[in-house]
Short mmCIF file of C-alpha atoms in Angstrom, two decimals:
data_model
loop_
_atom_site.label_atom_id
_atom_site.label_comp_id
_atom_site.label_asym_id
_atom_site.label_seq_id
_atom_site.Cartn_x
_atom_site.Cartn_y
_atom_site.Cartn_z
CA MET Q 23 -113.92 -7.95 93.36
CA ARG Q 24 -113.23 -5.86 90.32
CA ARG Q 25 -110.43 -7.10 88.05
CA PRO Q 26 -107.88 -4.44 87.00
CA ALA Q 27 -107.90 -3.51 83.33
CA LEU Q 28 -105.14 -4.93 81.33
CA TYR Q 29 -103.27 -2.52 79.03
CA SER Q 30 -100.65 -3.31 76.50
CA SER Q 31 -97.38 -1.61 77.48
CA SER Q 32 -95.83 0.89 75.12
CA ARG Q 33 -92.35 0.00 76.31
CA PRO Q 34 -90.82 -3.22 75.21
CA ALA Q 35 -89.86 -5.65 77.66
CA PRO Q 36 -86.35 -5.40 79.04
CA ALA Q 37 -85.28 -8.32 76.96
CA GLN Q 38 -86.58 -6.69 73.86
CA GLN Q 39 -84.84 -3.43 74.73
CA ALA Q 40 -81.62 -5.26 75.07
CA SER Q 41 -82.11 -6.95 71.74
CA ALA Q 42 -83.00 -3.68 70.04
CA ALA Q 43 -80.01 -1.99 71.53
CA ALA Q 44 -77.80 -4.75 70.25
CA GLN Q 45 -78.96 -4.10 66.65
CA PRO Q 46 -78.07 -0.66 65.20
CA ALA Q 47 -80.64 1.39 63.48
CA PRO Q 48 -80.74 1.09 59.70
CA ASP Q 49 -79.71 4.69 59.14
CA ALA Q 50 -76.88 4.52 61.55
CA ALA Q 51 -75.64 1.32 59.96
CA ALA Q 52 -75.68 2.90 56.51
CA ALA Q 53 -73.82 5.95 57.78
CA ALA Q 54 -71.24 3.76 59.43
CA ALA Q 55 -70.82 1.64 56.28
CA ALA Q 56 -70.24 4.65 53.90
CA PRO Q 57 -66.72 5.52 55.11
CA GLU Q 58 -65.84 1.88 54.94
CA ARG Q 59 -66.98 1.73 51.29
CA ARG Q 60 -65.06 4.95 50.45
CA LYS Q 61 -62.02 3.47 52.09
CA ARG Q 62 -62.39 0.32 50.03
CA ARG Q 63 -62.81 2.33 46.77
CA PHE Q 64 -59.73 4.45 47.53
CA SER Q 65 -57.66 1.42 48.29
CA LEU Q 66 -58.78 -0.21 45.05
CA SER Q 67 -57.89 2.79 42.84
CA SER Q 68 -54.58 3.76 44.47
CA PRO Q 69 -52.43 1.47 42.23
CA ALA Q 70 -53.71 3.30 39.13
CA LEU Q 71 -52.90 6.64 40.67
CA LEU Q 72 -49.50 5.36 41.65
CA TRP Q 73 -48.69 4.22 38.13
CA ALA Q 74 -49.92 7.55 36.71
CA ALA Q 75 -47.62 9.42 39.08
CA ILE Q 76 -44.73 7.16 38.08
CA ALA Q 77 -45.41 7.83 34.39
CA LEU Q 78 -45.53 11.59 34.95
CA LEU Q 79 -42.29 11.56 36.90
CA SER Q 80 -40.65 9.44 34.18
CA ALA Q 81 -41.71 11.93 31.50
CA LEU Q 82 -40.40 14.86 33.51
CA LEU Q 83 -37.12 13.02 34.07
CA ALA Q 84 -36.78 12.27 30.34
CA VAL Q 85 -37.37 15.94 29.46
CA SER Q 86 -34.87 17.05 32.06
CA LEU Q 87 -32.24 14.64 30.77
CA SER Q 88 -32.78 15.72 27.14
CA LEU Q 89 -32.37 19.37 28.10
CA SER Q 90 -29.28 18.69 30.13
CA MET Q 91 -27.70 16.68 27.28
CA ARG Q 92 -28.43 19.38 24.62
CA PRO Q 93 -25.22 21.31 23.82
CA VAL Q 94 -25.33 24.93 24.93
CA PRO Q 95 -24.54 27.29 21.96
CA ARG Q 96 -21.27 29.09 22.39
CA LYS Q 97 -21.33 32.86 22.31
CA LEU Q 98 -19.68 34.30 19.19
CA THR Q 99 -16.56 36.35 19.80
CA GLN Q 100 -14.83 38.92 17.63
CA LYS Q 101 -12.15 36.32 16.97
CA ASP Q 102 -14.77 33.96 15.51
CA ILE Q 103 -16.12 36.72 13.27
CA ASN Q 104 -12.66 37.65 12.05
CA ALA Q 105 -11.90 34.02 11.25
CA ALA Q 106 -15.15 33.67 9.28
CA VAL Q 107 -14.44 36.84 7.29
CA LEU Q 108 -10.90 35.69 6.56
CA LYS Q 109 -12.19 32.31 5.41
CA THR Q 110 -14.66 34.02 3.07
CA LEU Q 111 -11.94 36.23 1.63
CA GLU Q 112 -9.77 33.18 1.00
CA THR Q 113 -12.49 31.12 -0.67
CA GLN Q 114 -14.68 33.70 -2.45
CA THR Q 115 -13.84 36.13 -5.24
CA ILE Q 116 -15.15 39.53 -4.20
CA PRO Q 117 -15.60 42.20 -6.90
CA SER Q 118 -13.42 45.26 -6.55
CA GLU Q 119 -14.84 48.65 -5.64
CA TYR Q 120 -14.37 49.80 -9.22
CA ALA Q 121 -16.19 46.75 -10.58
CA LYS Q 122 -19.19 47.35 -8.32
CA ALA Q 123 -19.28 51.04 -9.26
CA TYR Q 124 -19.15 50.19 -12.96
CA ASP Q 125 -21.88 47.58 -12.62
CA LYS Q 126 -24.19 50.16 -11.07
CA ILE Q 127 -23.58 53.00 -13.55
CA GLN Q 128 -23.25 50.99 -16.78
CA PRO Q 129 -27.01 50.73 -17.54
CA SER Q 130 -27.23 54.54 -17.50
CA VAL Q 131 -24.34 55.25 -19.88
CA VAL Q 132 -25.12 55.93 -23.55
CA ARG Q 133 -23.06 56.32 -26.69
CA VAL Q 134 -23.67 59.67 -28.37
CA VAL Q 135 -22.97 59.99 -32.09
CA SER Q 136 -23.19 63.29 -33.96
CA TYR Q 137 -23.86 63.42 -37.69
CA VAL Q 138 -23.17 66.23 -40.14
CA LYS Q 139 -23.80 66.60 -43.79
CA ARG Q 140 -20.93 65.42 -45.91
CA SER Q 141 -20.58 68.83 -47.47
CA ARG Q 142 -19.92 70.33 -44.02
CA LEU Q 143 -17.56 67.67 -42.72
CA LYS Q 144 -14.40 69.22 -44.14
CA GLU Q 145 -15.34 72.53 -42.60
CA SER Q 146 -16.05 71.02 -39.20
CA ALA Q 147 -13.00 68.74 -38.99
CA PRO Q 148 -10.39 71.47 -38.52
CA ARG Q 149 -12.36 72.95 -35.62
CA LEU Q 150 -12.90 69.60 -33.95
CA GLY Q 151 -9.26 68.70 -34.33
CA HIS Q 152 -7.91 71.98 -32.95
CA GLY Q 153 -4.52 71.47 -31.32
CA GLY Q 154 -2.35 73.63 -29.11
CA SER Q 155 -0.70 73.69 -25.72
CA LYS Q 156 -3.66 74.98 -23.69
CA PRO Q 157 -6.28 72.95 -21.91
CA LYS Q 158 -8.86 71.78 -24.40
CA PRO Q 159 -12.21 70.02 -24.45
CA LEU Q 160 -11.84 66.34 -25.11
CA GLY Q 161 -14.00 66.55 -28.19
CA PRO Q 162 -15.72 63.56 -29.66
CA ALA Q 163 -13.79 60.69 -31.19
CA GLN Q 164 -13.79 62.01 -34.73
CA GLY Q 165 -15.19 60.35 -37.82
CA SER Q 166 -13.60 60.74 -41.23
CA ALA Q 167 -14.57 61.80 -44.69
CA ASN Q 168 -14.85 58.10 -45.55
CA ALA Q 169 -17.23 57.38 -42.69
CA THR Q 170 -20.33 55.40 -43.47
CA ALA Q 171 -23.53 57.38 -43.72
CA SER Q 172 -26.12 56.89 -41.01
CA PRO Q 173 -28.55 54.17 -42.14
CA ASP Q 174 -31.46 56.06 -40.57
CA ASP Q 175 -30.91 59.36 -42.33
CA ASP Q 176 -30.02 60.95 -45.62
CA GLU Q 177 -26.96 59.41 -47.28
CA ASP Q 178 -25.37 62.84 -47.37
CA GLU Q 179 -24.94 62.73 -43.57
CA VAL Q 180 -21.91 61.03 -42.09
CA GLU Q 181 -20.70 60.28 -38.59
CA ALA Q 182 -18.70 63.23 -37.33
CA GLY Q 183 -17.77 62.00 -33.88
CA VAL Q 184 -18.55 59.84 -30.87
CA GLY Q 185 -19.01 61.02 -27.31
CA THR Q 186 -20.72 59.82 -24.14
CA GLY Q 187 -23.84 60.68 -22.20
CA VAL Q 188 -25.53 59.60 -19.00
CA VAL Q 189 -29.25 59.13 -18.39
CA ILE Q 190 -30.37 61.25 -15.42
CA VAL Q 191 -34.16 60.84 -15.79
CA ASP Q 192 -35.67 57.48 -16.76
CA LYS Q 193 -37.85 59.12 -19.40
CA GLY Q 194 -34.78 59.43 -21.63
CA VAL Q 195 -33.25 62.72 -20.42
CA ILE Q 196 -29.51 62.56 -21.07
CA LEU Q 197 -26.64 64.81 -20.04
CA THR Q 198 -23.59 65.22 -22.27
CA ASN Q 199 -21.08 67.91 -23.25
CA LEU Q 200 -22.17 70.72 -25.50
CA HIS Q 201 -19.07 70.33 -27.65
CA VAL Q 202 -20.08 66.69 -28.38
CA VAL Q 203 -23.27 67.74 -30.18
CA SER Q 204 -22.43 71.29 -31.20
CA GLY Q 205 -22.78 71.80 -34.94
CA ALA Q 206 -24.37 68.37 -35.52
CA ASP Q 207 -27.20 68.08 -38.01
CA HIS Q 208 -28.67 65.29 -35.96
CA VAL Q 209 -27.73 63.14 -32.96
CA LYS Q 210 -28.22 59.45 -32.25
CA VAL Q 211 -27.80 57.68 -28.91
CA THR Q 212 -27.28 53.98 -28.21
CA PHE Q 213 -28.43 52.59 -24.87
CA PHE Q 214 -26.82 49.84 -22.81
CA ASP Q 215 -29.08 47.16 -24.34
CA GLY Q 216 -28.21 48.16 -27.91
CA LEU Q 217 -31.36 50.18 -28.61
CA GLU Q 218 -30.62 53.10 -30.94
CA SER Q 219 -32.68 56.27 -30.93
CA PRO Q 220 -32.59 59.74 -32.44
CA ALA Q 221 -32.12 62.45 -29.84
CA SER Q 222 -32.82 66.14 -29.82
CA VAL Q 223 -31.04 68.90 -27.90
CA THR Q 224 -33.54 70.33 -25.41
CA GLY Q 225 -31.26 72.54 -23.36
CA VAL Q 226 -27.73 73.92 -23.12
CA GLN Q 227 -25.56 75.49 -20.46
CA ALA Q 228 -22.75 76.93 -22.52
CA GLU Q 229 -20.79 78.31 -19.55
CA ASN Q 230 -20.33 74.75 -18.27
CA ASP Q 231 -20.13 73.03 -21.67
CA LEU Q 232 -23.30 71.04 -20.98
CA ALA Q 233 -26.14 69.90 -23.22
CA VAL Q 234 -29.37 68.10 -22.38
CA LEU Q 235 -30.71 65.52 -24.83
CA GLN Q 236 -34.10 63.88 -25.09
CA ALA Q 237 -34.18 60.44 -26.69
CA SER Q 238 -37.14 59.58 -28.92
CA LYS Q 239 -37.14 55.92 -27.86
CA ILE Q 240 -35.97 54.36 -24.60
CA PRO Q 241 -35.56 50.79 -23.30
CA ASP Q 242 -38.44 49.30 -21.33
CA ASP Q 243 -36.18 48.84 -18.32
CA MET Q 244 -34.46 52.19 -18.50
CA ILE Q 245 -32.40 52.94 -15.39
CA ALA Q 246 -31.41 56.49 -14.54
CA ALA Q 247 -28.14 57.23 -12.78
CA THR Q 248 -28.08 58.31 -9.16
CA MET Q 249 -26.57 61.76 -8.68
CA ARG Q 250 -24.68 62.73 -5.55
CA SER Q 251 -23.68 66.08 -4.13
CA THR Q 252 -20.00 67.01 -4.28
CA GLY Q 253 -20.28 68.73 -0.91
CA ASP Q 254 -18.33 65.99 0.88
CA LEU Q 255 -16.04 65.08 -2.04
CA GLN Q 256 -12.36 65.31 -1.10
CA PRO Q 257 -9.00 64.97 -2.88
CA GLY Q 258 -7.95 61.34 -2.66
CA ASP Q 259 -11.47 59.93 -3.02
CA LYS Q 260 -11.66 57.14 -5.58
CA VAL Q 261 -13.58 57.85 -8.78
CA LEU Q 262 -14.40 56.02 -11.99
CA ALA Q 263 -14.76 57.56 -15.45
CA VAL Q 264 -16.97 55.66 -17.90
CA GLY Q 265 -17.28 56.46 -21.60
CA PHE Q 266 -16.36 55.67 -25.18
CA PRO Q 267 -12.72 56.75 -25.63
CA PHE Q 268 -11.98 56.83 -29.37
CA GLY Q 269 -15.39 55.23 -29.80
CA ILE Q 270 -14.42 52.09 -27.85
CA GLY Q 271 -16.66 51.09 -25.04
CA PRO Q 272 -18.26 51.47 -22.78
CA SER Q 273 -14.85 51.62 -21.13
CA ALA Q 274 -13.98 52.28 -17.50
CA SER Q 275 -10.89 53.89 -16.00
CA GLY Q 276 -10.23 54.33 -12.31
CA GLY Q 277 -8.39 56.97 -10.35
CA ILE Q 278 -8.82 59.54 -7.62
CA VAL Q 279 -9.99 63.10 -7.19
CA SER Q 280 -6.83 65.17 -7.64
CA GLY Q 281 -8.32 68.53 -6.66
CA LEU Q 282 -11.43 70.67 -6.41
CA LYS Q 283 -12.50 74.13 -7.57
CA ARG Q 284 -10.13 74.07 -10.55
CA SER Q 285 -10.38 76.48 -13.49
CA PHE Q 286 -10.21 75.71 -17.19
CA ARG Q 287 -9.92 78.06 -20.17
CA SER Q 288 -10.94 77.01 -23.67
CA PRO Q 289 -8.19 76.78 -26.31
CA GLU Q 290 -9.40 79.97 -27.96
CA GLY Q 291 -9.41 81.72 -24.58
CA LYS Q 292 -13.00 82.87 -25.04
CA GLN Q 293 -14.47 80.86 -22.19
CA GLU Q 294 -13.32 80.00 -18.70
CA MET Q 295 -14.93 77.30 -16.60
CA THR Q 296 -14.53 77.32 -12.83
CA ASN Q 297 -15.30 75.09 -9.86
CA LEU Q 298 -14.23 71.98 -11.77
CA ILE Q 299 -13.26 68.59 -10.36
CA GLN Q 300 -9.71 67.55 -11.27
CA PHE Q 301 -9.16 63.80 -11.54
CA ASP Q 302 -6.52 61.38 -12.79
CA ALA Q 303 -8.67 58.56 -14.19
CA ALA Q 304 -7.73 58.17 -17.85
CA ALA Q 305 -9.91 60.19 -20.25
CA ASN Q 306 -9.48 60.58 -23.98
CA PRO Q 307 -11.49 61.90 -26.95
CA GLY Q 308 -14.84 60.14 -26.77
CA ASN Q 309 -15.00 60.31 -22.95
CA SER Q 310 -16.58 63.75 -23.20
CA GLY Q 311 -19.99 63.88 -21.55
CA GLY Q 312 -19.46 60.66 -19.62
CA PRO Q 313 -20.09 60.30 -15.88
CA LEU Q 314 -17.47 60.58 -13.16
CA VAL Q 315 -18.74 58.35 -10.37
CA THR Q 316 -17.88 57.41 -6.81
CA MET Q 317 -17.33 53.88 -5.57
CA ASP Q 318 -21.06 53.78 -4.80
CA GLY Q 319 -21.76 54.22 -8.53
CA GLU Q 320 -23.19 57.71 -7.97
CA VAL Q 321 -22.47 60.53 -10.40
CA VAL Q 322 -20.51 63.50 -9.05
CA GLY Q 323 -19.46 65.05 -12.35
CA ILE Q 324 -19.58 65.12 -16.15
CA VAL Q 325 -16.19 64.59 -17.81
CA THR Q 326 -15.46 67.59 -20.03
CA ALA Q 327 -11.76 68.32 -20.67
CA ILE Q 328 -8.13 67.27 -20.32
CA LEU Q 329 -4.93 69.23 -19.89
CA ASN Q 330 -2.33 68.31 -22.47
CA PRO Q 331 0.53 70.60 -23.47
CA THR Q 332 1.03 68.71 -26.73
CA PRO Q 333 -1.03 68.51 -29.94
CA ALA Q 334 -1.58 64.78 -29.38
CA ARG Q 335 -4.95 65.21 -27.65
CA THR Q 336 -4.26 62.25 -25.40
CA PHE Q 337 -4.41 61.87 -21.64
CA LEU Q 338 -1.41 62.83 -19.51
CA GLY Q 339 -2.99 62.56 -16.11
CA ILE Q 340 -5.07 65.69 -15.64
CA GLY Q 341 -8.76 65.63 -16.44
CA PHE Q 342 -11.63 67.92 -15.52
CA ALA Q 343 -15.30 67.29 -14.79
CA VAL Q 344 -18.23 69.67 -14.28
CA PRO Q 345 -19.76 69.12 -10.80
CA ILE Q 346 -23.11 67.40 -10.98
CA GLU Q 347 -24.80 70.33 -9.22
CA ASN Q 348 -24.20 72.44 -12.34
CA ALA Q 349 -25.29 69.59 -14.56
CA ALA Q 350 -28.52 69.07 -12.65
CA THR Q 351 -29.29 72.76 -12.98
CA ALA Q 352 -28.76 72.54 -16.75
CA ALA Q 353 -31.39 69.80 -16.88
CA GLY Q 354 -33.83 71.81 -14.79
CA LEU Q 355 -33.51 69.53 -11.78
CA PRO Q 356 -33.55 70.93 -8.24
CA PRO Q 357 -30.15 71.39 -6.58
CA PHE Q 358 -29.04 69.04 -3.82
#
């Protein structure tokens, strides 16, 4: 009888199957262990995250407290501003309007001295000292026959009079009155810093008693005056006259505009000037040719004459100035 062939079975025995089923596959075991490891890592690091969160919250709380404790600035009111201004006025010395105007115009004001030959002085003096009851040019503060000769010129020349001028172009162009330099053999100007220079007459406007001078030398820091239109000038506006009355100065006198478009006739009656500014700031011989300025220190006129019904040639309260528009035209400058 033939024996049946014996074959090895590809299936494990039931006992082996049970044992294999009881043990998980390696891959499945690794997959099941991964979440457990992640869980363990998370649980280990959570205290660090907790402390970091606490630190962040503490910082935010500190910032919030500091902001809440910072005083909120109070909005300024008009009452606060008024109180501050009043306190400043009580504790600080503030220059007057006239002082500020003078400070601005002073560097542009010059002393104008005319010289004549000694032999002509006696002939010129009677004309310069003309008296009468009519309005008259101020005239320069007169020299005398005993005046000292100019050190820069021939000893035969002596100082005939002193007037005023104002620099209108920083290259040394100066405005003054024609009667200040009329008949002079030569003219000398002295600037604000003491620099003395010969000057020549480069232009005249006889109908407005104006002369234009050009200085031979000028200061390094020459400052020209600022000119202002008289279009908005009104009676009652404050003005300042600056010059060398009787040769003393520069001197300042304050007042107001008394009127506009006034007329003036020369003592001899040969010339009438119109459209003049009337003012009450004190002006005397030597003020001729000086600037009449506003409280901004801007020139609105050139002082030219006074009204005095006596032979004294002193100021009684009525002075006249040529509007700066006319003066600018005399210097060849464009009108405003």
